[in-house]
PDB file of C-alpha atoms and ligand atoms in Angstrom:
ATOM      1  CA  MET A   7      -0.335  -0.185   0.107  1.00  0.00           C
ATOM      2  CA  THR A   8       1.299   3.426  -1.048  1.00  0.00           C
ATOM      3  CA  VAL A   9       0.661   7.053  -0.343  1.00  0.00           C
ATOM      4  CA  TYR A  10       1.058   9.718  -2.459  1.00  0.00           C
ATOM      5  CA  PHE A  11       1.004  13.487  -1.370  1.00  0.00           C
ATOM      6  CA  TYR A  12       1.434  15.818  -4.761  1.00  0.00           C
ATOM      7  CA  ARG A  13       1.734  19.540  -4.875  1.00  0.00           C
ATOM      8  CA  ASP A  14      -0.959  20.282  -1.459  1.00  0.00           C
ATOM      9  CA  ARG A  15      -3.063  17.344  -0.889  1.00  0.00           C
ATOM     10  CA  PHE A  16      -2.789  13.629  -0.494  1.00  0.00           C
ATOM     11  CA  VAL A  17      -3.866  12.097  -3.816  1.00  0.00           C
ATOM     12  CA  GLU A  18      -4.820   8.677  -5.482  1.00  0.00           C
ATOM     13  CA  SER A  19      -2.391   7.587  -7.404  1.00  0.00           C
ATOM     14  CA  GLY A  20      -4.336   7.732 -10.569  1.00  0.00           C
ATOM     15  CA  GLN A  21      -5.145  10.896  -9.679  1.00  0.00           C
ATOM     16  CA  SER A  22      -1.141  12.333  -9.885  1.00  0.00           C
ATOM     17  CA  ALA A  23      -0.381  12.648 -13.134  1.00  0.00           C
ATOM     18  CA  VAL A  24       2.888  14.831 -13.089  1.00  0.00           C
ATOM     19  CA  PRO A  25       2.759  18.082 -16.015  1.00  0.00           C
ATOM     20  CA  ILE A  26       5.230  17.485 -18.807  1.00  0.00           C
ATOM     21  CA  GLU A  27       6.465  20.383 -18.281  1.00  0.00           C
ATOM     22  CA  GLU A  28       7.745  20.001 -15.138  1.00  0.00           C
ATOM     23  CA  ARG A  29      11.288  20.959 -13.757  1.00  0.00           C
ATOM     24  CA  ALA A  30      11.794  17.412 -12.293  1.00  0.00           C
ATOM     25  CA  TYR A  31      11.082  15.466 -15.465  1.00  0.00           C
ATOM     26  CA  ASN A  32      13.004  17.647 -17.556  1.00  0.00           C
ATOM     27  CA  TYR A  33      15.967  19.092 -15.780  1.00  0.00           C
ATOM     28  CA  GLY A  34      15.737  17.090 -12.492  1.00  0.00           C
ATOM     29  CA  ASP A  35      15.711  20.492 -11.150  1.00  0.00           C
ATOM     30  CA  GLY A  36      14.809  19.543  -7.682  1.00  0.00           C
ATOM     31  CA  ILE A  37      16.029  18.083  -4.026  1.00  0.00           C
ATOM     32  CA  TYR A  38      14.445  14.856  -2.388  1.00  0.00           C
ATOM     33  CA  GLU A  39      15.061  13.013   1.225  1.00  0.00           C
ATOM     34  CA  LEU A  40      13.875   9.479   2.028  1.00  0.00           C
ATOM     35  CA  VAL A  41      13.282   8.969   5.864  1.00  0.00           C
ATOM     36  CA  ARG A  42      12.041   5.566   7.402  1.00  0.00           C
ATOM     37  CA  PHE A  43      10.025   5.306  10.619  1.00  0.00           C
ATOM     38  CA  ASP A  44      10.574   2.377  12.332  1.00  0.00           C
ATOM     39  CA  GLN A  45       7.514   1.112  14.453  1.00  0.00           C
ATOM     40  CA  GLY A  46       6.021   4.436  13.877  1.00  0.00           C
ATOM     41  CA  ARG A  47       9.154   6.863  15.472  1.00  0.00           C
ATOM     42  CA  PRO A  48      10.787   8.720  12.963  1.00  0.00           C
ATOM     43  CA  VAL A  49      14.836   8.074  12.371  1.00  0.00           C
ATOM     44  CA  GLY A  50      16.942  11.383  12.036  1.00  0.00           C
ATOM     45  CA  LEU A  51      13.646  13.296  10.819  1.00  0.00           C
ATOM     46  CA  ASP A  52      15.436  16.638  12.272  1.00  0.00           C
ATOM     47  CA  GLU A  53      18.695  15.578  10.503  1.00  0.00           C
ATOM     48  CA  HIS A  54      16.713  14.971   7.399  1.00  0.00           C
ATOM     49  CA  LEU A  55      15.067  18.357   7.354  1.00  0.00           C
ATOM     50  CA  GLU A  56      17.787  20.061   7.951  1.00  0.00           C
ATOM     51  CA  ARG A  57      19.650  18.458   4.846  1.00  0.00           C
ATOM     52  CA  LEU A  58      16.640  19.303   2.986  1.00  0.00           C
ATOM     53  CA  GLU A  59      17.071  22.824   4.064  1.00  0.00           C
ATOM     54  CA  THR A  60      20.855  22.508   3.141  1.00  0.00           C
ATOM     55  CA  SER A  61      20.299  21.042  -0.143  1.00  0.00           C
ATOM     56  CA  ALA A  62      17.471  23.745  -0.918  1.00  0.00           C
ATOM     57  CA  ALA A  63      19.738  26.568  -0.292  1.00  0.00           C
ATOM     58  CA  ALA A  64      22.430  24.957  -2.017  1.00  0.00           C
ATOM     59  CA  VAL A  65      20.378  24.896  -5.405  1.00  0.00           C
ATOM     60  CA  ARG A  66      18.232  28.829  -4.454  1.00  0.00           C
ATOM     61  CA  LEU A  67      15.308  26.305  -4.176  1.00  0.00           C
ATOM     62  CA  ARG A  68      12.492  28.014  -2.258  1.00  0.00           C
ATOM     63  CA  LEU A  69      10.395  25.403  -0.254  1.00  0.00           C
ATOM     64  CA  PRO A  70       6.836  25.088  -0.848  1.00  0.00           C
ATOM     65  CA  PHE A  71       6.036  25.622   2.719  1.00  0.00           C
ATOM     66  CA  PRO A  72       7.484  25.917   5.722  1.00  0.00           C
ATOM     67  CA  LEU A  73       9.834  23.384   7.503  1.00  0.00           C
ATOM     68  CA  ALA A  74       7.053  22.271  10.327  1.00  0.00           C
ATOM     69  CA  LYS A  75       4.730  21.637   7.941  1.00  0.00           C
ATOM     70  CA  ILE A  76       6.702  19.651   5.501  1.00  0.00           C
ATOM     71  CA  ARG A  77       7.819  18.090   9.088  1.00  0.00           C
ATOM     72  CA  ALA A  78       4.072  17.130   9.413  1.00  0.00           C
ATOM     73  CA  ILE A  79       2.844  16.212   6.173  1.00  0.00           C
ATOM     74  CA  VAL A  80       6.084  13.687   6.201  1.00  0.00           C
ATOM     75  CA  VAL A  81       4.357  12.433  10.110  1.00  0.00           C
ATOM     76  CA  GLU A  82       1.042  12.081   8.414  1.00  0.00           C
ATOM     77  CA  ALA A  83       1.922  10.238   5.428  1.00  0.00           C
ATOM     78  CA  ALA A  84       3.517   7.767   7.438  1.00  0.00           C
ATOM     79  CA  SER A  85       0.720   7.537   9.896  1.00  0.00           C
ATOM     80  CA  ARG A  86      -1.273   6.616   6.610  1.00  0.00           C
ATOM     81  CA  VAL A  87       0.449   3.355   6.063  1.00  0.00           C
ATOM     82  CA  GLU A  88       0.340  -0.022   8.118  1.00  0.00           C
ATOM     83  CA  ALA A  89       3.460  -1.360   8.447  1.00  0.00           C
ATOM     84  CA  PRO A  90       5.777  -1.749  11.106  1.00  0.00           C
ATOM     85  CA  VAL A  91       8.385  -0.329   8.806  1.00  0.00           C
ATOM     86  CA  VAL A  92       7.848   2.389   6.637  1.00  0.00           C
ATOM     87  CA  ASP A  93       9.651   4.921   4.002  1.00  0.00           C
ATOM     88  CA  VAL A  94       8.686   8.515   3.338  1.00  0.00           C
ATOM     89  CA  TYR A  95      10.126   9.441  -0.173  1.00  0.00           C
ATOM     90  CA  PHE A  96       9.977  13.524  -0.858  1.00  0.00           C
ATOM     91  CA  GLN A  97      11.124  15.978  -3.372  1.00  0.00           C
ATOM     92  CA  ILE A  98      10.775  19.502  -4.099  1.00  0.00           C
ATOM     93  CA  SER A  99      11.377  20.714  -7.432  1.00  0.00           C
ATOM     94  CA  ARG A 100      11.199  24.374  -8.945  1.00  0.00           C
ATOM     95  CA  GLY A 101       7.918  23.974  -9.813  1.00  0.00           C
ATOM     96  CA  GLU A 102       5.816  23.463 -13.787  1.00  0.00           C
ATOM     97  CA  ALA A 103       6.675  26.189 -16.119  1.00  0.00           C
ATOM     98  CA  PRO A 104       7.560  26.530 -19.855  1.00  0.00           C
ATOM     99  CA  ARG A 105      10.944  24.863 -20.559  1.00  0.00           C
ATOM    100  CA  VAL A 106      13.208  27.021 -20.236  1.00  0.00           C
ATOM    101  CA  HIS A 107      16.592  26.748 -18.313  1.00  0.00           C
ATOM    102  CA  ALA A 108      16.716  30.074 -16.380  1.00  0.00           C
ATOM    103  CA  PHE A 109      14.549  29.744 -12.978  1.00  0.00           C
ATOM    104  CA  PRO A 110      11.232  30.140 -13.980  1.00  0.00           C
ATOM    105  CA  GLU A 111       8.489  32.153 -12.436  1.00  0.00           C
ATOM    106  CA  ALA A 112       6.827  29.141 -10.956  1.00  0.00           C
ATOM    107  CA  GLU A 113       5.550  27.551  -7.969  1.00  0.00           C
ATOM    108  CA  PRO A 114       7.694  24.914  -5.944  1.00  0.00           C
ATOM    109  CA  VAL A 115       6.337  21.689  -5.821  1.00  0.00           C
ATOM    110  CA  LEU A 116       6.271  19.261  -3.091  1.00  0.00           C
ATOM    111  CA  ALA A 117       5.340  15.521  -4.378  1.00  0.00           C
ATOM    112  CA  LEU A 118       6.356  12.410  -1.513  1.00  0.00           C
ATOM    113  CA  PHE A 119       4.704   8.832  -1.526  1.00  0.00           C
ATOM    114  CA  ALA A 120       5.148   6.353   1.722  1.00  0.00           C
ATOM    115  CA  LYS A 121       5.319   2.836   1.601  1.00  0.00           C
ATOM    116  CA  PRO A 122       6.420  -0.251   3.705  1.00  0.00           C
ATOM    117  CA  GLY A 123      10.161   0.013   3.608  1.00  0.00           C
ATOM    118  CA  LYS A 124      12.319  -3.147   2.718  1.00  0.00           C
ATOM    119  CA  THR A 125      14.350  -4.896   5.889  1.00  0.00           C
ATOM    120  CA  TYR A 126      17.156  -7.909   5.731  1.00  0.00           C
ATOM    121  CA  THR A 127      17.113 -10.815   7.858  1.00  0.00           C
ATOM    122  CA  ASP A 128      20.279 -10.987  10.252  1.00  0.00           C
ATOM    123  CA  GLU A 129      21.068 -13.927   8.205  1.00  0.00           C
ATOM    124  CA  PHE A 130      21.044 -11.719   4.942  1.00  0.00           C
ATOM    125  CA  ARG A 131      23.207  -8.767   6.718  1.00  0.00           C
ATOM    126  CA  ARG A 132      25.801 -11.903   8.081  1.00  0.00           C
ATOM    127  CA  ALA A 133      25.964 -13.041   4.356  1.00  0.00           C
ATOM    128  CA  GLY A 134      26.978  -9.447   3.231  1.00  0.00           C
ATOM    129  CA  VAL A 135      26.870  -7.989  -0.063  1.00  0.00           C
ATOM    130  CA  SER A 136      29.528  -7.405  -2.581  1.00  0.00           C
ATOM    131  CA  VAL A 137      30.655  -4.447  -4.435  1.00  0.00           C
ATOM    132  CA  ILE A 138      32.705  -3.489  -7.323  1.00  0.00           C
ATOM    133  CA  THR A 139      34.518  -0.227  -7.728  1.00  0.00           C
ATOM    134  CA  VAL A 140      33.632   2.106 -10.908  1.00  0.00           C
ATOM    135  CA  PRO A 141      34.292   5.523 -11.745  1.00  0.00           C
ATOM    136  CA  ASP A 142      32.319   8.238  -9.832  1.00  0.00           C
ATOM    137  CA  GLU A 143      31.674  10.321 -12.504  1.00  0.00           C
ATOM    138  CA  ARG A 144      29.626  12.909 -10.842  1.00  0.00           C
ATOM    139  CA  TRP A 145      29.702  16.244 -10.028  1.00  0.00           C
ATOM    140  CA  SER A 146      31.134  18.007  -7.411  1.00  0.00           C
ATOM    141  CA  ASN A 147      28.012  18.745  -5.559  1.00  0.00           C
ATOM    142  CA  CYS A 148      27.101  15.615  -3.987  1.00  0.00           C
ATOM    143  CA  TYR A 149      26.795  16.883  -0.460  1.00  0.00           C
ATOM    144  CA  ILE A 150      23.267  18.062  -2.098  1.00  0.00           C
ATOM    145  CA  LYS A 151      20.676  15.321  -2.371  1.00  0.00           C
ATOM    146  CA  SER A 152      19.626  16.354  -5.774  1.00  0.00           C
ATOM    147  CA  LEU A 153      17.452  14.772  -7.897  1.00  0.00           C
ATOM    148  CA  ASN A 154      20.001  14.258 -10.840  1.00  0.00           C
ATOM    149  CA  LEU A 155      20.675  10.436 -10.122  1.00  0.00           C
ATOM    150  CA  LEU A 156      21.934   9.659 -13.265  1.00  0.00           C
ATOM    151  CA  PRO A 157      25.257   8.375 -12.922  1.00  0.00           C
ATOM    152  CA  ASN A 158      23.966   6.451  -9.256  1.00  0.00           C
ATOM    153  CA  VAL A 159      21.470   4.583 -11.784  1.00  0.00           C
ATOM    154  CA  LEU A 160      24.180   3.729 -14.393  1.00  0.00           C
ATOM    155  CA  ALA A 161      26.711   2.949 -11.631  1.00  0.00           C
ATOM    156  CA  LYS A 162      24.023   0.268  -9.829  1.00  0.00           C
ATOM    157  CA  GLN A 163      22.701  -0.959 -13.466  1.00  0.00           C
ATOM    158  CA  ALA A 164      26.451  -2.117 -13.703  1.00  0.00           C
ATOM    159  CA  ALA A 165      26.918  -3.680 -10.851  1.00  0.00           C
ATOM    160  CA  VAL A 166      23.517  -5.624 -11.069  1.00  0.00           C
ATOM    161  CA  GLU A 167      25.588  -6.651 -14.590  1.00  0.00           C
ATOM    162  CA  ALA A 168      28.283  -7.778 -13.030  1.00  0.00           C
ATOM    163  CA  GLY A 169      26.466 -10.331 -10.869  1.00  0.00           C
ATOM    164  CA  VAL A 170      27.122  -7.914  -7.775  1.00  0.00           C
ATOM    165  CA  TYR A 171      24.890  -5.935  -5.219  1.00  0.00           C
ATOM    166  CA  ASP A 172      26.100  -2.702  -5.556  1.00  0.00           C
ATOM    167  CA  ALA A 173      28.999   0.239  -7.045  1.00  0.00           C
ATOM    168  CA  VAL A 174      31.329   1.812  -5.029  1.00  0.00           C
ATOM    169  CA  PHE A 175      32.556   4.984  -6.360  1.00  0.00           C
ATOM    170  CA  VAL A 176      36.034   6.045  -6.830  1.00  0.00           C
ATOM    171  CA  ARG A 177      37.001   9.530  -7.981  1.00  0.00           C
ATOM    172  CA  ASP A 178      40.979  10.255  -8.426  1.00  0.00           C
ATOM    173  CA  GLY A 179      41.829   7.350  -6.702  1.00  0.00           C
ATOM    174  CA  PHE A 180      39.653   7.423  -3.416  1.00  0.00           C
ATOM    175  CA  VAL A 181      36.537   5.812  -2.553  1.00  0.00           C
ATOM    176  CA  THR A 182      33.804   8.604  -2.268  1.00  0.00           C
ATOM    177  CA  GLU A 183      30.895   6.043  -1.193  1.00  0.00           C
ATOM    178  CA  ALA A 184      27.980   3.896  -3.099  1.00  0.00           C
ATOM    179  CA  SER A 185      25.485   4.477  -5.634  1.00  0.00           C
ATOM    180  CA  ALA A 186      23.195   5.086  -2.886  1.00  0.00           C
ATOM    181  CA  SER A 187      25.014   4.611   0.293  1.00  0.00           C
ATOM    182  CA  ASN A 188      28.320   5.935   2.310  1.00  0.00           C
ATOM    183  CA  VAL A 189      31.429   3.328   2.739  1.00  0.00           C
ATOM    184  CA  PHE A 190      33.655   2.442   5.674  1.00  0.00           C
ATOM    185  CA  GLY A 191      36.274   0.521   5.464  1.00  0.00           C
ATOM    186  CA  PHE A 192      37.571  -1.949   8.878  1.00  0.00           C
ATOM    187  CA  HIS A 193      41.240  -2.606   8.694  1.00  0.00           C
ATOM    188  CA  ALA A 194      43.816  -3.075  12.136  1.00  0.00           C
ATOM    189  CA  GLY A 195      41.301  -2.286  14.005  1.00  0.00           C
ATOM    190  CA  THR A 196      40.608   0.983  13.333  1.00  0.00           C
ATOM    191  CA  PHE A 197      37.261   2.364  10.953  1.00  0.00           C
ATOM    192  CA  HIS A 198      37.257   4.575   7.378  1.00  0.00           C
ATOM    193  CA  THR A 199      35.232   6.161   5.849  1.00  0.00           C
ATOM    194  CA  ALA A 200      35.312   9.719   3.290  1.00  0.00           C
ATOM    195  CA  PRO A 201      34.901  12.973   5.310  1.00  0.00           C
ATOM    196  CA  ALA A 202      32.076  15.072   4.815  1.00  0.00           C
ATOM    197  CA  GLU A 203      33.370  16.771   1.849  1.00  0.00           C
ATOM    198  CA  ARG A 204      31.083  18.077  -1.128  1.00  0.00           C
ATOM    199  CA  GLY A 205      31.788  15.059  -3.218  1.00  0.00           C
ATOM    200  CA  ILE A 206      29.780  12.833  -0.852  1.00  0.00           C
ATOM    201  CA  LEU A 207      26.177  12.948   0.425  1.00  0.00           C
ATOM    202  CA  ASN A 208      26.596  13.464   4.468  1.00  0.00           C
ATOM    203  CA  GLY A 209      24.556  10.849   5.017  1.00  0.00           C
ATOM    204  CA  ILE A 210      22.412  10.699   8.263  1.00  0.00           C
ATOM    205  CA  THR A 211      22.914   6.680   8.661  1.00  0.00           C
ATOM    206  CA  ARG A 212      26.615   7.612   8.732  1.00  0.00           C
ATOM    207  CA  ARG A 213      26.385  10.136  11.508  1.00  0.00           C
ATOM    208  CA  PHE A 214      24.796   7.916  13.287  1.00  0.00           C
ATOM    209  CA  ILE A 215      27.544   5.235  12.710  1.00  0.00           C
ATOM    210  CA  ILE A 216      30.339   7.719  13.808  1.00  0.00           C
ATOM    211  CA  ALA A 217      28.509   8.298  16.659  1.00  0.00           C
ATOM    212  CA  ALA A 218      28.327   4.876  17.604  1.00  0.00           C
ATOM    213  CA  ILE A 219      31.711   4.524  16.797  1.00  0.00           C
ATOM    214  CA  ARG A 220      32.992   7.364  19.223  1.00  0.00           C
ATOM    215  CA  GLU A 221      30.400   6.331  21.943  1.00  0.00           C
ATOM    216  CA  LEU A 222      32.261   2.800  21.985  1.00  0.00           C
ATOM    217  CA  GLY A 223      35.494   4.402  21.938  1.00  0.00           C
ATOM    218  CA  LEU A 224      37.054   2.781  18.854  1.00  0.00           C
ATOM    219  CA  PRO A 225      39.547   4.469  16.259  1.00  0.00           C
ATOM    220  CA  LEU A 226      38.430   6.057  13.356  1.00  0.00           C
ATOM    221  CA  CYS A 227      40.333   7.787  10.446  1.00  0.00           C
ATOM    222  CA  GLU A 228      37.462   9.815   8.412  1.00  0.00           C
ATOM    223  CA  GLU A 229      39.983  10.243   6.111  1.00  0.00           C
ATOM    224  CA  ARG A 230      39.863   9.902   1.958  1.00  0.00           C
ATOM    225  CA  MET A 231      40.228   6.053   1.549  1.00  0.00           C
ATOM    226  CA  SER A 232      42.526   4.982  -0.997  1.00  0.00           C
ATOM    227  CA  ALA A 233      40.440   2.750  -3.766  1.00  0.00           C
ATOM    228  CA  LYS A 234      44.189   0.691  -3.876  1.00  0.00           C
ATOM    229  CA  PHE A 235      43.637   0.469   0.277  1.00  0.00           C
ATOM    230  CA  PHE A 236      39.888  -0.965  -0.121  1.00  0.00           C
ATOM    231  CA  GLU A 237      39.993  -3.006  -2.703  1.00  0.00           C
ATOM    232  CA  GLN A 238      43.501  -4.608  -1.567  1.00  0.00           C
ATOM    233  CA  GLU A 239      43.735  -4.515   1.971  1.00  0.00           C
ATOM    234  CA  VAL A 240      40.341  -3.442   4.244  1.00  0.00           C
ATOM    235  CA  GLU A 241      39.413  -6.856   6.627  1.00  0.00           C
ATOM    236  CA  GLY A 242      35.821  -5.575   6.731  1.00  0.00           C
ATOM    237  CA  ALA A 243      33.548  -2.968   4.853  1.00  0.00           C
ATOM    238  CA  PHE A 244      29.870  -1.875   5.255  1.00  0.00           C
ATOM    239  CA  ILE A 245      27.656   0.082   3.013  1.00  0.00           C
ATOM    240  CA  THR A 246      25.300   2.713   4.955  1.00  0.00           C
ATOM    241  CA  SER A 247      21.704   4.409   3.906  1.00  0.00           C
ATOM    242  CA  THR A 248      18.505   5.179   5.838  1.00  0.00           C
ATOM    243  CA  THR A 249      16.916   2.146   3.797  1.00  0.00           C
ATOM    244  CA  MET A 250      19.858  -0.415   4.800  1.00  0.00           C
ATOM    245  CA  ASP A 251      21.047   0.917   8.042  1.00  0.00           C
ATOM    246  CA  ILE A 252      24.301  -0.899   7.734  1.00  0.00           C
ATOM    247  CA  MET A 253      25.144  -3.810   5.480  1.00  0.00           C
ATOM    248  CA  PRO A 254      28.504  -5.935   5.911  1.00  0.00           C
ATOM    249  CA  VAL A 255      30.283  -6.253   2.203  1.00  0.00           C
ATOM    250  CA  CYS A 256      31.315  -9.759   1.846  1.00  0.00           C
ATOM    251  CA  ALA A 257      33.455  -9.182  -1.414  1.00  0.00           C
ATOM    252  CA  ILE A 258      35.017  -6.278  -3.394  1.00  0.00           C
ATOM    253  CA  ASN A 259      36.103  -6.486  -6.797  1.00  0.00           C
ATOM    254  CA  GLY A 260      35.749 -10.565  -6.244  1.00  0.00           C
ATOM    255  CA  ARG A 261      38.028 -10.269  -3.505  1.00  0.00           C
ATOM    256  CA  VAL A 262      36.526 -12.022  -0.037  1.00  0.00           C
ATOM    257  CA  LEU A 263      36.187 -10.160   3.153  1.00  0.00           C
ATOM    258  CA  PRO A 264      36.357 -12.672   6.234  1.00  0.00           C
ATOM    259  CA  SER A 265      33.156 -13.126   7.541  1.00  0.00           C
ATOM    260  CA  LEU A 266      32.226 -11.093  10.793  1.00  0.00           C
ATOM    261  CA  ALA A 267      32.479 -12.573  13.885  1.00  0.00           C
ATOM    262  CA  GLU A 268      29.654 -11.747  15.959  1.00  0.00           C
ATOM    263  CA  ASN A 269      31.687 -10.329  18.266  1.00  0.00           C
ATOM    264  CA  SER A 270      33.931  -8.307  16.108  1.00  0.00           C
ATOM    265  CA  PRO A 271      34.284  -4.876  16.186  1.00  0.00           C
ATOM    266  CA  VAL A 272      32.424  -4.290  12.987  1.00  0.00           C
ATOM    267  CA  TRP A 273      29.026  -6.088  14.567  1.00  0.00           C
ATOM    268  CA  THR A 274      29.828  -4.018  17.532  1.00  0.00           C
ATOM    269  CA  VAL A 275      29.664  -1.310  15.999  1.00  0.00           C
ATOM    270  CA  LEU A 276      25.979  -2.360  13.439  1.00  0.00           C
ATOM    271  CA  ASN A 277      24.171  -3.455  16.713  1.00  0.00           C
ATOM    272  CA  ARG A 278      24.858   0.005  18.506  1.00  0.00           C
ATOM    273  CA  MET A 279      24.283   1.828  16.064  1.00  0.00           C
ATOM    274  CA  ARG A 280      20.739   0.614  15.546  1.00  0.00           C
ATOM    275  CA  GLU A 281      19.847   0.774  18.871  1.00  0.00           C
ATOM    276  CA  LEU A 282      20.838   4.568  18.707  1.00  0.00           C
ATOM    277  CA  SER A 283      19.634   5.657  15.176  1.00  0.00           C
ATOM    278  CA  ARG A 284      16.252   3.998  17.405  1.00  0.00           C
ATOM    279  CA  GLY A 285      16.326   6.146  20.692  1.00  0.00           C
ATOM    280  CA  ALA A 286      14.270   8.731  21.260  1.00  0.00           C
ATOM    281  CA  GLY A 287      15.675  12.043  20.327  1.00  0.00           C
ATOM    282  CA  LEU A 288      19.136  11.551  19.692  1.00  0.00           C
ATOM    283  CA  SER A 289      20.598  14.166  17.256  1.00  0.00           C
ATOM    284  CA  VAL A 290      23.759  13.574  15.475  1.00  0.00           C
ATOM    285  CA  GLY A 291      23.584  16.990  13.324  1.00  0.00           C
TER     286      GLY A 291
HETATM  287  N1  PDD B 330      19.977   7.592  -0.289  1.00  0.00           N
HETATM  288  N2  PDD B 330      24.843   8.604  -0.423  1.00  0.00           N
HETATM  289  C1  PDD B 330      24.408   8.764  -1.082  1.00  0.00           C
HETATM  290  C2  PDD B 330      24.176   8.817  -2.553  1.00  0.00           C
HETATM  291  C3  PDD B 330      22.634   8.515  -1.628  1.00  0.00           C
HETATM  292  O1  PDD B 330      21.834   8.121  -2.137  1.00  0.00           O
HETATM  293  C4  PDD B 330      22.156   7.841   0.473  1.00  0.00           C
HETATM  294  C5  PDD B 330      20.809   7.682   0.402  1.00  0.00           C
HETATM  295  C6  PDD B 330      23.786   7.872   1.104  1.00  0.00           C
HETATM  296  C7  PDD B 330      22.890   7.438   2.424  1.00  0.00           C
HETATM  297  O2  PDD B 330      22.351   8.934   3.345  1.00  0.00           O
HETATM  298  P1  PDD B 330      21.479   8.810   4.267  1.00  0.00           P
HETATM  299  O3  PDD B 330      22.257   7.338   5.304  1.00  0.00           O
HETATM  300  O4  PDD B 330      20.836  10.103   5.142  1.00  0.00           O
HETATM  301  O5  PDD B 330      19.977   7.812   3.709  1.00  0.00           O
HETATM  302  C8  PDD B 330      24.527   8.215   0.425  1.00  0.00           C
HETATM  303  C9  PDD B 330      18.504   7.213  -0.116  1.00  0.00           C
HETATM  304  C10 PDD B 330      18.435   5.864   0.561  1.00  0.00           C
HETATM  305  C11 PDD B 330      17.642   6.621  -1.992  1.00  0.00           C
HETATM  306  O6  PDD B 330      18.476   7.619  -2.461  1.00  0.00           O
HETATM  307  O7  PDD B 330      17.470   5.937  -1.872  1.00  0.00           O
END
């Protein structure tokens, strides 16, 4: 069951036809967020809304409603879906206008859908997922959660065609992130992940994991991770996002990583992060 909101109201899917000259359609001119509700409780909603504001400001997009109203619509949408885990996708486009590149005189448009979220069993997680590395051919402002995801789509498709789960981007010899998630490596007792620079999305899940690693007092190196180190040396790795939370990687370009022991630091962080992100009111800014 999916719930839809378009412009100013909840709609049946059949009514939500999008005008052809809509900026999101024509240019990918907009931004989005995806937030998860777990047993009715949003995970990091404040952080998602704050990132929405950051993305909007970065592309000079006016929000169609005050943030408090957007929050209320997101919460209302989630409550309309009867499922233990609900994902709410919401995007804001620069609106409907005749197709000219420069900003039009148009009202920005909120479009949203909410539906049951996909969850993974611990067994699936224990087995992990395999990844390949691919060149990061995206623009230099990947900290903006923009609707332009064509390189991400192509990277994921390359992974599917290679018979693996996901693609990890490499730019100038360094790992940035994966097609729809952030990437962590683990080596000689230390966690590694790319710093939150313009070239990656500063994932909300990533922030929860960093909080968990710090809280557990484990070493974390938030510096650029070379592709060579990631491809050839890390003993463990995982990818992180709102929809997967934390997903161990079992192979990189065919190099099999040792399976994770229950008492390994990666499992400990995985479990602690899940508790933290579900705890009430934790802010990871
Ligand atoms: N993707 N990096 C990219 C490129 C992403 O698209 C995402 C999330 C992340 C992780 O961010 P977060 O932890 O805040 O979800 C990192 C969402 C889930 C998507 O597009 O479906």
